[in-house]
Amino acid sequence: MRRFTALRGATLTVLALSTALTAAPARAHTARPLGIDHCTATACHFDVPPGTYDVTVRLGAATASATRITGETRRTLLPETAVPAGGHVTRSFTVDVRTPEGEPTGPDGTPGLDLALGGSAPALDAIRVTPAGHARRILLIGDSTVCDQPADPYSGWGQQLPQYLREGLSVANHADSGESTVTYLQDPRLWAAVRPLIRPGDLVLVQLAHNDKTTDEATYRANLETLVAGIRDRGGQPVLVTPVVRRWFNADGTLDNDTALLVNGLGVDHPAVIRSVAAAEDVPLIDLTAKTKQLVESLGPEASKALYLYNEKRDNTHTSVHGATVFAGLVRDELLARHLVPEGRVRV
């Protein structure tokens, strides 16, 4: 257990939370809510088993503050939140704790729930952690453009999606770098491990295409159908997501080429197949290819560099934290537009 020493002169106690925060009893294995005594000036650690947890924080101090909270493998759980001097605000979110805590084929990570306090002037006044009970989940199946990337400057849009969700709706990101529909189905650490975790009512978003470079159309279609059927068999709701575009401009400033639009070497138009399967199987579709194409083209060759890792790595496929945050916002908008999540659970 890590104990707090000092944080901008604020009185740090879980009792400082409002009555509304302290009224709900702790559930499951905890005899009482876990609080501020598990925090330092820059981080909190809670010795809890894998599961889903509600976290409520009170932010603010005598001076003006701005606090951002990340957790586990670099997931953004709360965007930078400004509070005027002497003021306080309360925010809540739900977080998934699992092993491995990031990519399914990656290291186990640190046991328990770890939160990092960032922002230009972080000020945590109080915190409460309790088991989430029956919170709804969004499970993610995808590749490196979606996953919880372990290190800067990389970030997947699934890593940034939690910041747009309020308490009662969590993200369980089971995307993994380098995976295709073929490898995701074959690796026992992936589909075979994720499928049993799906609960009735879970949303399961599937975005796999970037690495299906040698997958023929019949196999690609069959693999998507297998994932859809497996999700439904578990009582989950599948949502097919077309892949984010690559930043690969034509001379005229458009992205109308096979590299940008994920048409593989066999001529398989991945977004077109995904749209076709979604229609045939009556599955909700998030056309992230169309949305990201429109956005990247509107920004143009220069401004769009900031979305990707072009400036750091000359990489036009993987996204920066900024780009992943923007693309996660597009996913958030589509989830709302298709009434897949309740408005009250989403930050806009």
Coordinates of C-alpha atoms in Angstrom, one line a residue:
M1 CA 0.0 0.0 0.0
R2 CA 1.3 3.5 -0.9
R3 CA 0.3 6.3 1.5
F4 CA -0.2 9.9 0.5
T5 CA 2.1 12.5 2.0
A6 CA 1.1 15.9 0.6
L7 CA -0.9 17.3 -2.3
R8 CA -1.1 21.0 -2.7
G9 CA -2.1 21.6 0.9
A10 CA -5.5 20.0 0.5
T11 CA -7.1 17.9 3.2
L12 CA -7.0 14.4 1.9
T13 CA -9.6 12.0 3.2
V14 CA -12.2 9.8 1.7
L15 CA -14.7 11.5 4.0
A16 CA -14.2 14.7 2.0
L17 CA -16.4 13.2 -0.7
S18 CA -20.0 14.3 -0.8
T19 CA -22.8 12.3 1.0
A20 CA -23.8 10.9 -2.4
L21 CA -20.5 9.3 -2.8
T22 CA -20.4 7.7 0.6
A23 CA -24.0 6.5 0.7
A24 CA -23.5 3.4 -1.4
P25 CA -22.0 0.4 0.5
A26 CA -19.0 -1.4 -0.7
R27 CA -19.7 -4.7 -2.5
A28 CA -18.1 -8.1 -3.3
H29 CA -14.7 -8.7 -1.6
T30 CA -14.2 -5.2 -0.1
A31 CA -15.3 -4.6 3.5
R32 CA -15.2 -0.8 2.9
P33 CA -14.5 1.6 0.0
L34 CA -10.9 2.1 -0.9
G35 CA -9.8 5.7 -0.6
I36 CA -7.1 8.4 -0.7
D37 CA -4.7 6.5 1.7
H38 CA -3.8 4.4 -1.3
C39 CA -2.4 7.4 -3.2
T40 CA 0.7 9.5 -3.5
A41 CA 1.0 12.9 -5.2
T42 CA 1.2 11.4 -8.6
A43 CA -0.4 7.9 -8.4
C44 CA -2.8 5.6 -6.7
H45 CA -2.5 1.8 -6.3
F46 CA -5.3 -0.5 -5.1
D47 CA -4.7 -4.1 -4.3
V48 CA -7.8 -5.5 -5.9
P49 CA -8.4 -8.7 -8.0
P50 CA -9.3 -8.6 -11.7
G51 CA -12.8 -7.3 -12.2
T52 CA -14.7 -4.1 -13.0
Y53 CA -14.5 -1.1 -10.6
D54 CA -16.3 2.2 -10.2
V55 CA -13.9 5.1 -9.4
T56 CA -15.2 8.4 -8.1
V57 CA -12.8 11.3 -7.7
R58 CA -13.1 14.8 -6.2
L59 CA -10.7 17.2 -7.9
G60 CA -9.6 20.6 -6.8
A61 CA -7.4 22.6 -4.4
A62 CA -6.9 26.1 -3.0
T63 CA -5.2 27.0 -6.3
A64 CA -6.5 26.5 -9.8
S65 CA -5.9 22.9 -11.0
A66 CA -6.2 20.7 -14.1
T67 CA -6.1 17.0 -13.6
R68 CA -6.0 14.1 -16.1
I69 CA -6.2 10.5 -15.0
T70 CA -4.8 7.5 -16.8
G71 CA -4.8 3.9 -15.6
E72 CA -3.4 0.4 -16.1
T73 CA -1.6 0.3 -19.5
R74 CA -1.8 4.0 -20.4
R75 CA -5.6 4.1 -20.7
T76 CA -7.0 7.6 -20.5
L77 CA -9.8 7.3 -18.0
L78 CA -10.6 11.0 -17.4
P79 CA -9.6 13.9 -19.7
E80 CA -7.9 16.9 -18.3
T81 CA -10.4 18.6 -16.1
A82 CA -10.0 22.2 -15.0
V83 CA -11.2 23.4 -11.6
P84 CA -10.9 27.1 -10.4
A85 CA -9.1 28.0 -7.3
G86 CA -11.0 26.9 -4.2
G87 CA -13.4 24.9 -6.1
H88 CA -14.1 21.2 -6.4
V89 CA -15.7 18.9 -9.0
T90 CA -16.7 15.2 -8.7
R91 CA -16.2 12.8 -11.6
S92 CA -16.8 9.1 -11.9
F93 CA -15.8 6.3 -14.3
T94 CA -15.7 2.6 -14.5
V95 CA -12.4 0.7 -15.2
D96 CA -11.6 -2.8 -16.3
V97 CA -8.8 -4.6 -14.3
R98 CA -7.5 -7.8 -15.9
T99 CA -4.4 -9.9 -16.5
P100 CA -2.6 -9.2 -18.8
E101 CA -3.6 -5.6 -18.1
G102 CA -2.8 -4.5 -21.7
E103 CA -2.5 -6.5 -24.9
P104 CA -3.6 -10.2 -24.5
T105 CA -0.2 -11.5 -25.7
G106 CA 1.8 -8.9 -23.7
P107 CA 3.2 -9.0 -20.1
D108 CA 0.9 -9.5 -17.2
G109 CA 1.6 -6.0 -15.9
T110 CA 1.1 -4.9 -12.3
P111 CA -1.5 -6.7 -10.1
G112 CA -4.4 -4.5 -8.9
L113 CA -5.6 -1.2 -10.1
D114 CA -3.1 1.5 -10.9
L115 CA -4.0 5.1 -11.6
A116 CA -1.7 8.0 -12.7
L117 CA -2.4 11.6 -12.0
G118 CA -1.4 14.0 -14.8
G119 CA -2.4 17.2 -16.4
S120 CA -0.9 20.7 -16.1
A121 CA -1.7 21.1 -12.4
P122 CA -3.1 17.9 -10.9
A123 CA -5.0 18.0 -7.7
L124 CA -6.8 15.0 -6.3
D125 CA -8.8 15.8 -3.1
A126 CA -10.5 12.4 -2.6
I127 CA -11.1 9.1 -4.3
R128 CA -13.4 6.1 -3.8
V129 CA -13.1 2.7 -5.4
T130 CA -15.8 0.0 -5.2
P131 CA -16.6 -3.1 -7.3
A132 CA -18.9 -2.1 -10.2
G133 CA -21.4 -4.9 -10.0
H134 CA -23.5 -5.0 -13.1
A135 CA -21.8 -2.3 -15.2
R136 CA -22.2 -2.7 -19.0
R137 CA -19.0 -3.4 -20.9
I138 CA -17.6 -2.6 -24.4
L139 CA -15.2 -5.3 -25.4
L140 CA -12.8 -4.5 -28.2
I141 CA -11.3 -7.0 -30.7
G142 CA -8.7 -5.5 -33.0
D143 CA -5.1 -4.8 -33.9
S144 CA -2.4 -2.2 -33.1
T145 CA -4.6 0.7 -34.2
V146 CA -7.1 -0.2 -31.4
C147 CA -5.0 -1.8 -28.6
D148 CA -3.6 -0.5 -25.3
Q149 CA -0.2 0.4 -26.6
P150 CA 2.5 -0.2 -23.9
A151 CA 4.8 2.8 -24.7
D152 CA 4.9 6.3 -26.1
P153 CA 4.5 7.6 -28.7
Y154 CA 2.0 4.9 -29.8
S155 CA -1.7 4.8 -28.8
G156 CA -4.7 2.9 -30.1
W157 CA -8.2 4.4 -30.2
G158 CA -9.4 1.8 -27.8
Q159 CA -6.9 3.1 -25.3
Q160 CA -8.5 6.5 -25.5
L161 CA -12.1 5.5 -25.6
P162 CA -12.6 5.2 -21.8
Q163 CA -12.2 8.9 -21.3
Y164 CA -15.5 9.4 -23.1
L165 CA -17.5 7.1 -20.8
R166 CA -19.0 7.8 -17.5
E167 CA -19.6 5.4 -14.5
G168 CA -21.6 2.3 -15.5
L169 CA -19.9 1.7 -18.8
S170 CA -16.4 0.3 -19.1
V171 CA -14.0 -0.7 -21.9
A172 CA -12.3 -4.1 -21.9
N173 CA -9.7 -3.7 -24.7
H174 CA -8.6 -7.2 -26.0
A175 CA -7.1 -5.8 -29.2
D176 CA -3.6 -7.0 -29.9
S177 CA -0.8 -5.7 -32.1
G178 CA -0.1 -7.4 -35.4
E179 CA -3.3 -9.5 -35.5
S180 CA -5.4 -10.4 -38.5
T181 CA -8.8 -12.2 -38.5
V182 CA -6.8 -15.4 -39.1
T183 CA -4.4 -15.0 -36.2
Y184 CA -7.0 -13.7 -33.8
L185 CA -9.0 -16.8 -34.3
Q186 CA -6.0 -19.1 -34.2
D187 CA -4.1 -17.9 -31.2
P188 CA -5.4 -19.5 -28.0
R189 CA -4.6 -16.3 -26.0
L190 CA -7.0 -14.3 -28.2
W191 CA -10.4 -15.4 -29.4
A192 CA -10.5 -18.6 -27.4
A193 CA -9.7 -16.6 -24.3
V194 CA -11.9 -13.6 -25.0
R195 CA -15.0 -15.4 -26.1
P196 CA -15.8 -17.0 -22.7
L197 CA -15.5 -13.5 -21.1
I198 CA -18.5 -12.1 -23.1
R199 CA -21.6 -11.6 -21.0
P200 CA -25.1 -11.1 -22.1
G201 CA -25.6 -7.4 -23.0
D202 CA -21.9 -6.7 -23.7
L203 CA -21.1 -4.7 -26.8
V204 CA -18.2 -6.3 -28.7
L205 CA -16.6 -4.0 -31.3
V206 CA -14.5 -5.8 -34.0
Q207 CA -11.9 -4.0 -36.1
L208 CA -9.5 -6.4 -37.9
A209 CA -8.2 -5.6 -41.4
H210 CA -4.8 -4.0 -41.4
N211 CA -2.9 -7.3 -41.1
D212 CA -5.1 -9.4 -43.4
K213 CA -2.7 -8.6 -46.2
T214 CA -2.7 -12.1 -47.6
T215 CA -6.2 -13.2 -46.6
D216 CA -8.5 -14.0 -49.5
E217 CA -12.0 -12.6 -49.6
A218 CA -13.8 -15.8 -48.8
T219 CA -11.6 -16.5 -45.8
Y220 CA -11.9 -12.9 -44.6
R221 CA -15.7 -13.0 -44.8
A222 CA -15.9 -16.3 -43.1
N223 CA -13.7 -15.2 -40.3
L224 CA -15.9 -12.1 -39.6
E225 CA -18.9 -14.3 -39.7
T226 CA -17.3 -16.7 -37.1
L227 CA -16.6 -13.8 -34.8
V228 CA -20.2 -12.4 -35.1
A229 CA -21.7 -15.8 -34.5
G230 CA -19.4 -16.5 -31.5
I231 CA -20.3 -13.1 -29.9
R232 CA -24.0 -13.8 -30.4
D233 CA -23.8 -17.3 -29.0
R234 CA -22.5 -15.7 -25.7
G235 CA -25.4 -13.2 -25.6
G236 CA -23.2 -10.2 -26.7
Q237 CA -24.0 -7.7 -29.3
P238 CA -21.5 -7.6 -32.1
V239 CA -20.6 -4.3 -33.8
L240 CA -18.4 -4.4 -36.9
V241 CA -15.9 -1.5 -37.4
T242 CA -14.2 -0.7 -40.6
P243 CA -10.5 0.1 -40.2
V244 CA -9.0 3.5 -39.7
V245 CA -7.4 4.8 -42.9
R246 CA -3.7 5.0 -43.5
R247 CA -2.4 8.5 -44.1
W248 CA -1.4 7.9 -47.8
F249 CA -2.3 10.8 -50.0
N250 CA -2.7 10.9 -53.8
A251 CA -1.2 13.9 -55.6
D252 CA -4.6 15.6 -55.6
G253 CA -4.9 15.4 -51.8
T254 CA -7.4 12.5 -51.7
L255 CA -7.0 9.1 -50.0
D256 CA -8.6 7.1 -52.9
N257 CA -5.9 4.5 -53.2
D258 CA -5.5 0.9 -52.1
T259 CA -2.9 1.6 -49.4
A260 CA -5.0 4.3 -47.7
L261 CA -8.3 2.4 -47.9
L262 CA -7.1 -1.1 -46.9
V263 CA -7.3 -3.0 -50.1
N264 CA -4.9 -5.9 -49.8
G265 CA -2.5 -7.4 -52.4
L266 CA -5.1 -9.9 -53.5
G267 CA -7.5 -7.0 -54.2
V268 CA -9.7 -7.7 -51.2
D269 CA -11.4 -4.4 -50.2
H270 CA -11.6 -4.9 -46.5
P271 CA -14.0 -2.1 -45.6
A272 CA -16.3 -3.2 -48.4
V273 CA -16.4 -6.8 -47.1
I274 CA -17.0 -5.6 -43.6
R275 CA -20.0 -3.5 -44.8
S276 CA -21.3 -6.4 -46.7
V277 CA -21.1 -8.8 -43.7
A278 CA -22.7 -6.2 -41.4
A279 CA -25.7 -5.9 -43.8
A280 CA -26.0 -9.6 -44.4
E281 CA -25.8 -10.5 -40.7
D282 CA -27.9 -7.5 -39.5
V283 CA -25.0 -6.2 -37.4
P284 CA -24.5 -2.6 -36.5
L285 CA -21.7 -1.0 -38.5
I286 CA -19.3 1.8 -37.5
D287 CA -17.8 3.0 -40.7
L288 CA -14.6 4.3 -39.3
T289 CA -12.9 4.1 -42.7
A290 CA -15.3 6.6 -44.1
K291 CA -15.1 8.8 -41.0
T292 CA -11.3 8.9 -40.8
K293 CA -11.0 9.4 -44.5
Q294 CA -13.2 12.4 -44.4
L295 CA -11.3 13.8 -41.4
V296 CA -7.8 13.2 -42.7
E297 CA -8.7 14.6 -46.2
S298 CA -10.2 17.7 -44.6
L299 CA -7.0 18.3 -42.6
G300 CA -4.8 17.8 -45.6
P301 CA -1.3 16.3 -46.0
E302 CA 0.4 18.6 -43.4
A303 CA -2.1 19.0 -40.6
S304 CA -3.0 15.3 -40.6
K305 CA 0.5 14.4 -39.7
A306 CA -0.3 15.1 -36.0
L307 CA -2.9 12.3 -36.0
Y308 CA -0.3 9.7 -36.9
L309 CA 3.3 9.0 -35.9
Y310 CA 4.6 10.7 -39.0
N311 CA 6.6 13.3 -37.1
E312 CA 8.2 10.7 -34.7
K313 CA 8.4 7.6 -36.8
R314 CA 7.5 8.5 -40.4
D315 CA 4.6 6.1 -39.6
N316 CA 1.3 6.8 -41.5
T317 CA -0.6 3.8 -40.0
H318 CA -0.2 4.0 -36.2
T319 CA -1.7 6.9 -34.3
S320 CA -0.3 9.3 -31.7
V321 CA -2.2 9.9 -28.4
H322 CA -3.8 12.9 -30.1
G323 CA -4.8 10.9 -33.1
A324 CA -6.1 8.0 -31.1
T325 CA -8.1 10.4 -28.9
V326 CA -9.7 12.1 -32.0
F327 CA -10.5 8.7 -33.6
A328 CA -12.0 7.4 -30.3
G329 CA -14.2 10.5 -30.3
L330 CA -15.5 9.4 -33.8
V331 CA -16.3 5.9 -32.3
R332 CA -18.1 7.6 -29.4
D333 CA -20.2 9.7 -31.8
E334 CA -21.1 6.6 -33.8
L335 CA -22.1 4.6 -30.7
L336 CA -24.4 7.4 -29.7
A337 CA -25.8 8.0 -33.2
R338 CA -26.7 4.3 -33.4
H339 CA -28.2 4.2 -29.9
L340 CA -25.8 1.5 -28.9
V341 CA -25.0 3.2 -25.6
P342 CA -27.2 5.4 -23.4
E343 CA -26.5 9.2 -23.6
G344 CA -26.2 9.4 -19.9
R345 CA -23.1 7.1 -19.9
V346 CA -21.1 9.2 -22.4
R347 CA -19.1 12.4 -22.1
V348 CA -19.6 14.7 -25.0

